CSV table of C-alpha atoms and ligand atoms in Angstrom, one decimal:
chain,number,residue,atom,x,y,z
A,821,MET,CA,91.7,90.1,173.8
A,822,LEU,CA,88.1,89.6,173.0
A,823,ASN,CA,86.6,86.3,173.7
A,824,ILE,CA,85.1,84.4,170.8
A,825,GLU,CA,82.6,81.7,171.7
A,826,TYR,CA,83.0,78.6,169.6
A,827,SER,CA,80.5,75.8,169.1
A,828,ASN,CA,81.7,72.4,170.3
A,829,GLU,CA,82.0,71.2,166.8
A,830,VAL,CA,84.2,74.2,165.8
A,831,LYS,CA,86.3,74.0,169.0
A,832,ASN,CA,87.0,70.3,168.2
A,833,ALA,CA,87.9,71.2,164.6
A,834,LEU,CA,90.3,73.9,165.7
A,835,VAL,CA,92.0,71.6,168.2
A,836,ASN,CA,92.4,68.9,165.7
A,837,ASN,CA,93.4,71.1,162.8
A,838,LEU,CA,90.4,70.1,160.7
A,839,PRO,CA,89.3,72.2,157.7
A,840,ILE,CA,86.7,74.8,158.7
A,841,VAL,CA,84.4,76.9,156.4
A,842,ALA,CA,82.8,80.1,157.8
A,843,LEU,CA,79.2,81.0,156.9
A,844,GLU,CA,77.7,84.5,157.3
A,845,SER,CA,74.5,85.4,159.2
A,846,THR,CA,73.2,88.4,157.2
A,847,ILE,CA,71.9,86.0,154.6
A,848,ILE,CA,69.9,84.2,157.4
A,849,SER,CA,68.6,87.3,159.2
A,850,PHE,CA,68.1,89.6,156.3
A,851,GLY,CA,68.4,87.6,153.1
A,852,MET,CA,65.7,84.9,153.5
A,853,PRO,CA,62.3,84.6,155.2
A,854,TYR,CA,61.6,82.6,158.4
A,855,PRO,CA,61.4,79.6,158.7
A,856,GLU,CA,62.9,78.8,155.3
A,857,ASN,CA,66.1,80.5,156.5
A,858,VAL,CA,66.6,78.0,159.3
A,859,LYS,CA,66.2,75.1,156.9
A,860,VAL,CA,68.6,76.6,154.5
A,861,ALA,CA,71.2,77.3,157.1
A,862,LYS,CA,71.1,73.8,158.4
A,863,GLU,CA,71.3,72.4,154.9
A,864,CYS,CA,74.4,74.6,154.3
A,865,GLU,CA,76.1,73.2,157.3
A,866,GLU,CA,75.2,69.7,156.1
A,867,ARG,CA,76.7,70.4,152.6
A,868,VAL,CA,79.9,71.7,154.1
A,869,ARG,CA,80.2,68.5,156.3
A,870,LYS,CA,79.5,66.2,153.4
A,871,HIS,CA,82.3,67.7,151.4
A,872,GLY,CA,84.8,67.3,154.2
A,873,SER,CA,85.0,70.5,156.3
A,874,VAL,CA,83.4,71.7,159.4
A,875,PRO,CA,80.8,74.6,159.2
A,876,ALA,CA,81.0,77.7,161.4
A,877,ILE,CA,78.1,80.2,161.2
A,878,ILE,CA,79.3,83.5,162.5
A,879,ALA,CA,77.0,85.9,164.3
A,880,ILE,CA,77.0,88.3,167.4
A,881,ILE,CA,74.5,87.5,170.2
A,882,ASN,CA,74.3,89.8,173.2
A,883,GLY,CA,77.6,91.3,172.2
A,884,LYS,CA,79.3,87.9,172.2
A,885,ILE,CA,81.1,86.9,169.0
A,886,LYS,CA,79.9,83.4,168.0
A,887,VAL,CA,81.7,81.1,165.7
A,888,GLY,CA,79.4,78.1,165.2
A,889,LEU,CA,75.8,78.4,166.4
A,890,ASN,CA,73.8,75.9,168.4
A,891,GLU,CA,70.1,75.1,167.5
A,892,GLU,CA,68.7,77.8,169.8
A,893,GLU,CA,71.1,80.5,168.6
A,894,LEU,CA,70.4,79.7,164.9
A,895,GLU,CA,66.6,79.9,165.6
A,896,PHE,CA,67.2,83.3,167.3
A,897,MET,CA,69.2,84.7,164.4
A,898,ALA,CA,66.5,83.5,161.9
A,899,LYS,CA,63.5,84.8,163.8
A,900,SER,CA,64.3,87.8,166.0
A,901,ASN,CA,63.5,91.4,164.9
A,902,ASP,CA,66.2,92.6,167.3
A,903,ILE,CA,69.2,92.1,165.0
A,904,ILE,CA,71.3,94.7,163.3
A,905,LYS,CA,73.2,94.2,160.1
A,906,VAL,CA,76.9,94.4,161.0
A,907,SER,CA,79.7,95.4,158.7
A,908,ARG,CA,83.2,96.2,159.7
A,909,ARG,CA,82.4,99.7,161.0
A,910,ASP,CA,79.6,98.4,163.2
A,911,LEU,CA,81.5,95.7,165.0
A,912,PRO,CA,82.8,97.6,168.1
A,913,TYR,CA,79.4,99.3,168.5
A,914,ILE,CA,77.4,96.0,168.5
A,915,VAL,CA,79.9,94.2,170.8
A,916,SER,CA,80.4,96.9,173.4
A,917,LEU,CA,76.6,97.6,173.7
A,918,LYS,CA,75.9,93.9,173.9
A,919,LEU,CA,73.6,93.9,170.9
A,920,ASN,CA,72.7,91.3,168.3
A,921,GLY,CA,74.4,91.4,164.9
A,922,ALA,CA,74.1,89.5,161.7
A,923,THR,CA,77.5,89.6,160.0
A,924,THR,CA,78.0,90.6,156.3
A,925,VAL,CA,80.8,89.3,154.1
A,926,ALA,CA,83.1,92.0,155.5
A,927,SER,CA,82.5,91.3,159.2
A,928,THR,CA,82.3,87.5,158.7
A,929,MET,CA,85.8,87.7,157.0
A,930,MET,CA,87.1,89.7,159.9
A,931,ILE,CA,85.9,87.3,162.5
A,932,ALA,CA,86.8,84.2,160.6
A,933,SER,CA,90.3,85.6,160.3
A,934,MET,CA,90.5,86.3,164.1
A,935,ALA,CA,89.5,82.7,164.6
A,936,GLY,CA,92.1,81.3,162.2
A,937,ILE,CA,89.5,80.3,159.6
A,938,LYS,CA,90.6,80.8,156.0
A,939,PHE,CA,87.5,79.8,153.9
A,940,PHE,CA,84.1,81.3,153.7
A,941,ALA,CA,81.0,80.4,151.6
A,942,THR,CA,78.2,82.9,150.9
A,943,GLY,CA,75.7,83.8,148.3
A,944,GLY,CA,76.7,87.1,146.8
A,945,ILE,CA,79.1,89.7,147.8
A,946,GLY,CA,78.5,93.5,148.0
A,947,GLY,CA,80.2,95.7,145.5
A,948,VAL,CA,80.1,99.0,143.7
A,949,HIS,CA,76.5,100.0,143.3
A,950,ARG,CA,75.0,101.3,140.1
A,951,GLY,CA,74.9,105.1,140.1
A,952,PHE,CA,78.2,105.2,142.0
A,953,SER,CA,79.0,108.7,140.9
A,954,GLU,CA,75.9,110.0,142.8
A,955,ALA,CA,75.7,107.7,145.9
A,956,MET,CA,79.4,106.6,146.2
A,957,ASP,CA,78.0,103.4,147.5
A,958,VAL,CA,80.8,100.8,147.6
A,959,SER,CA,80.3,97.8,149.9
A,960,ALA,CA,82.9,97.4,152.7
A,961,ASP,CA,83.1,93.8,151.4
A,962,LEU,CA,85.5,94.9,148.7
A,963,GLU,CA,87.9,96.6,151.1
A,964,GLU,CA,87.8,93.6,153.3
A,965,LEU,CA,88.7,91.3,150.5
A,966,ALA,CA,91.7,93.6,150.0
A,967,ARG,CA,92.9,93.4,153.5
A,968,THR,CA,91.8,90.1,155.1
A,969,ASN,CA,93.3,86.8,154.3
A,970,VAL,CA,90.2,84.7,153.7
A,971,THR,CA,89.0,83.0,150.5
A,972,VAL,CA,85.4,83.8,149.7
A,973,VAL,CA,83.3,81.6,147.5
A,974,SER,CA,80.3,83.4,146.1
A,975,ALA,CA,78.0,83.2,143.0
A,976,GLY,CA,79.4,86.5,141.8
A,977,ALA,CA,77.3,89.6,142.5
A,978,LYS,CA,73.8,90.6,141.4
A,979,SER,CA,73.4,93.1,138.7
A,980,ILE,CA,71.9,95.5,141.3
A,981,LEU,CA,75.6,96.3,141.3
A,982,ASP,CA,77.8,97.7,138.7
A,983,LEU,CA,79.7,94.5,138.0
A,984,GLU,CA,82.4,96.0,135.8
A,985,LYS,CA,83.2,98.7,138.3
A,986,THR,CA,83.3,96.0,141.0
A,987,LEU,CA,85.9,94.1,139.1
A,988,GLU,CA,87.9,97.3,138.5
A,989,TYR,CA,87.9,98.1,142.2
A,990,LEU,CA,89.1,94.6,143.1
A,991,GLU,CA,91.8,94.7,140.5
A,992,THR,CA,93.1,98.0,142.0
A,993,LYS,CA,93.1,96.5,145.4
A,994,GLY,CA,95.0,93.4,144.3
A,995,VAL,CA,92.2,90.9,144.7
A,996,LEU,CA,92.1,88.1,142.2
A,997,VAL,CA,88.7,87.1,141.0
A,998,VAL,CA,88.5,83.5,139.8
A,999,GLY,CA,85.7,82.0,137.7
A,1000,TYR,CA,85.2,78.3,138.7
A,1001,LYS,CA,84.7,76.4,135.5
A,1002,THR,CA,83.6,79.6,133.8
A,1003,ASP,CA,85.1,82.3,131.6
A,1004,GLU,CA,82.2,84.6,132.3
A,1005,LEU,CA,81.7,86.4,135.6
A,1006,PRO,CA,78.6,84.8,137.2
A,1007,ALA,CA,75.8,87.3,138.1
A,1008,PHE,CA,74.2,85.6,141.1
A,1009,PHE,CA,70.7,84.6,139.9
A,1010,THR,CA,72.0,84.0,136.5
A,1011,ASN,CA,75.3,82.5,135.2
A,1012,LYS,CA,75.3,85.1,132.4
A,1013,SER,CA,76.8,88.6,132.8
A,1014,GLY,CA,78.5,89.1,129.5
A,1015,ILE,CA,81.6,90.1,131.4
A,1016,LYS,CA,84.8,88.2,131.3
A,1017,VAL,CA,86.2,86.9,134.6
A,1018,PRO,CA,89.8,87.7,135.2
A,1019,LYS,CA,91.0,84.1,135.6
A,1020,ARG,CA,89.3,80.8,135.1
A,1021,MET,CA,90.2,77.7,137.1
A,1022,ASP,CA,88.5,74.3,136.8
A,1023,ASP,CA,90.0,72.3,139.6
A,1024,ALA,CA,89.6,72.7,143.4
A,1025,LEU,CA,93.0,71.2,144.0
A,1026,ASP,CA,94.6,73.8,141.7
A,1027,ILE,CA,92.8,76.6,143.6
A,1028,ALA,CA,93.9,75.2,146.9
A,1029,LEU,CA,97.5,75.1,145.7
A,1030,MET,CA,97.2,78.7,144.5
A,1031,ILE,CA,96.0,79.8,147.9
A,1032,LYS,CA,98.9,78.0,149.6
A,1033,THR,CA,101.3,79.7,147.1
A,1034,LYS,CA,99.7,83.1,147.8
A,1035,GLU,CA,100.5,82.5,151.5
A,1036,ASP,CA,104.0,81.3,150.8
A,1037,LEU,CA,104.5,84.5,148.9
A,1038,GLY,CA,103.4,86.4,152.0
A,1039,ILE,CA,100.4,87.9,150.3
A,1040,THR,CA,97.8,88.6,153.0
A,1041,SER,CA,94.8,89.9,151.0
A,1042,GLY,CA,91.7,87.8,150.3
A,1043,LEU,CA,90.6,85.9,147.2
A,1044,LEU,CA,87.3,85.7,145.5
A,1045,ILE,CA,86.1,82.5,143.9
A,1046,THR,CA,83.0,83.0,141.8
A,1047,ASN,CA,80.9,79.8,141.3
A,1048,PRO,CA,78.1,80.1,138.7
A,1049,ILE,CA,74.6,79.0,139.6
A,1050,SER,CA,73.9,75.7,137.8
A,1051,ASP,CA,72.0,75.8,134.5
A,1052,GLU,CA,69.1,74.0,136.2
A,1053,TYR,CA,68.5,76.9,138.6
A,1054,SER,CA,69.9,79.8,136.6
A,1055,LEU,CA,67.2,82.4,135.8
A,1056,ASP,CA,66.9,84.0,132.4
A,1057,LYS,CA,69.1,87.1,132.3
A,1058,ALA,CA,66.5,89.4,130.7
A,1059,TYR,CA,63.8,88.2,133.1
A,1060,ILE,CA,65.9,88.8,136.2
A,1061,ASP,CA,67.3,92.1,134.9
A,1062,ASN,CA,63.7,93.3,134.5
A,1063,ALA,CA,62.8,92.3,138.1
A,1064,ILE,CA,66.0,94.0,139.4
A,1065,ASN,CA,65.2,97.2,137.5
A,1066,GLU,CA,61.7,97.3,138.8
A,1067,ALA,CA,63.0,96.7,142.4
A,1068,LEU,CA,65.6,99.5,141.9
A,1069,LYS,CA,62.9,101.8,140.8
A,1070,LEU,CA,60.9,101.1,144.0
A,1071,ALA,CA,64.0,101.6,146.1
A,1072,LYS,CA,64.5,105.0,144.5
A,1073,GLU,CA,60.8,106.0,145.0
A,1074,GLN,CA,60.9,105.0,148.7
A,1075,ASP,CA,64.4,106.6,149.2
A,1076,ILE,CA,66.0,103.4,150.5
A,1077,LYS,CA,69.7,103.6,150.7
A,1078,GLY,CA,72.9,102.6,152.5
A,1079,LYS,CA,72.8,99.3,154.4
A,1080,ASP,CA,69.1,98.8,153.8
A,1081,ILE,CA,69.3,98.7,150.1
A,1082,THR,CA,70.5,95.1,149.6
A,1083,PRO,CA,67.9,93.5,151.9
A,1084,PHE,CA,65.1,95.7,150.4
A,1085,LEU,CA,66.0,94.7,146.8
A,1086,LEU,CA,66.3,91.0,147.6
A,1087,PHE,CA,62.8,91.1,149.2
A,1088,LYS,CA,61.3,93.0,146.3
A,1089,ILE,CA,62.9,90.9,143.6
A,1090,ASN,CA,61.5,87.8,145.4
A,1091,GLU,CA,58.0,89.3,145.3
A,1092,ILE,CA,58.3,90.3,141.7
A,1093,THR,CA,59.6,86.9,140.6
A,1094,LYS,CA,57.0,85.1,142.8
A,1095,GLY,CA,59.6,83.2,144.7
A,1096,SER,CA,61.8,82.0,141.9
A,1097,SER,CA,64.7,84.3,142.9
A,1098,LEU,CA,64.7,82.9,146.4
A,1099,GLU,CA,64.7,79.4,145.0
A,1100,ALA,CA,67.7,80.3,142.9
A,1101,ASN,CA,69.4,82.0,145.8
A,1102,ILE,CA,69.0,78.9,148.0
A,1103,HIS,CA,70.5,76.6,145.4
A,1104,LEU,CA,73.5,78.8,144.6
A,1105,VAL,CA,74.3,79.0,148.3
A,1106,TYR,CA,74.3,75.2,148.6
A,1107,SER,CA,76.6,74.9,145.7
A,1108,ASN,CA,79.0,77.5,147.1
A,1109,CYS,CA,79.1,75.7,150.4
A,1110,GLU,CA,80.1,72.5,148.7
A,1111,LEU,CA,82.8,74.1,146.6
A,1112,ALA,CA,84.2,76.1,149.6
A,1113,SER,CA,84.3,72.9,151.6
A,1114,THR,CA,86.1,71.0,148.8
A,1115,ILE,CA,88.7,73.7,148.4
A,1116,CYS,CA,89.2,74.1,152.1
A,1117,LYS,CA,89.7,70.3,152.6
A,1118,ALA,CA,92.3,70.3,149.7
A,1119,TYR,CA,94.1,73.3,151.2
A,1120,ASN,CA,94.2,71.6,154.6
A,1121,TYR,CA,95.6,68.5,153.1
A,1122,LEU,CA,98.4,70.5,151.2
A,1123,LYS,CA,99.2,72.5,154.4
A,1124,ASN,CA,99.5,69.5,156.6
A,1125,LYS,CA,101.2,66.9,154.3
B,2072,LIG,N1,74.2,89.9,148.3
B,2072,LIG,C1,73.2,89.0,148.3
B,2072,LIG,N2,72.6,88.6,149.5
B,2072,LIG,C2,73.0,89.1,150.7
B,2072,LIG,C3,74.0,90.1,150.7
B,2072,LIG,C4,74.6,90.4,149.5
B,2072,LIG,O1,72.8,88.5,147.3
B,2072,LIG,O2,72.4,88.8,151.7
B,2072,LIG,C5,74.5,90.7,152.0
B,2072,LIG,C6,75.9,90.1,152.3
B,2072,LIG,O3,75.9,89.9,153.8
B,2072,LIG,C7,76.8,91.2,151.9
B,2072,LIG,C8,76.0,92.4,152.3
B,2072,LIG,O4,78.0,91.2,152.6
B,2072,LIG,O5,74.7,92.1,151.8
B,2072,LIG,C9,76.5,93.6,151.5
B,2072,LIG,O6,75.9,94.7,152.1
B,2072,LIG,P1,76.4,96.2,151.8
B,2072,LIG,O7,76.3,96.4,150.3
B,2072,LIG,O8,75.5,97.1,152.6
B,2072,LIG,O9,77.9,96.2,152.3
B,2073,LIG,MN1,76.7,100.2,150.9
């Protein structure tokens, strides 16, 4: 059995059966610039704590799987150029060659599940890319949601993806997508997508109870909770769609594909919007951390009462 290295805080939480929320590291290493990314990661941890759970940032350093990072490890993940984006397929390669890996939604779910952690907060998930019929680009995140028993809280997915096909894929795979306090699927930078979310739920305790029921029924797939960015930070849909289209055009011209496409687009969209997309990104992640922590705490209460 592979050794997982836990931070002291996470070790203590596991021993004492406290609620734990996993956080991914791709968003730190590839999603945001240094040193903003360190500040955001620390604030995410703080938001999780404030809402009653213990945060566990997941990453791979020198081939060691880390669940919970210390200050020095976080700084390394935020700053080093020697980090590879790790999805499910890459995990054995990175671990056996003792490399450094930033985990995506898929690999963070896998490791969280190995560590017995059932909740995970992130920004946006991967999905079915636009132009699917040519590139056949479907994120491994969707397959992971189908097979791994972790609840993921995200702000939906950016319209760099084909949101309708992403929902269809998740339906086929038996993954429920819940809109938290919304009837409309949130589209990451904007809370408008024009697409109806499969189920709406307005109460964290109801969601926790449903997750417990899912387990009592022996259903071992994941669950996706979509939490819309607040009105205060939500960008205008037409404005952000324009920026996204411009970034997609650049990606095509420069022949960017596969695992490089999401980080490239995020970077370009941030340039085009002069930083306002990053600002929105940061605030939606904070809100997801808070919601995941609240649901996780409620679930922990139901489980142990
Ligand atoms: N969406 C974002 N920001 C991100 C990602 C997605 O808005 O940083 C990252 C997540 O780690 C997600 C991954 O799991 O990109 C999906 O990449 P791919 O499509 O290559 O599977
Ligand atoms: Mn892909």
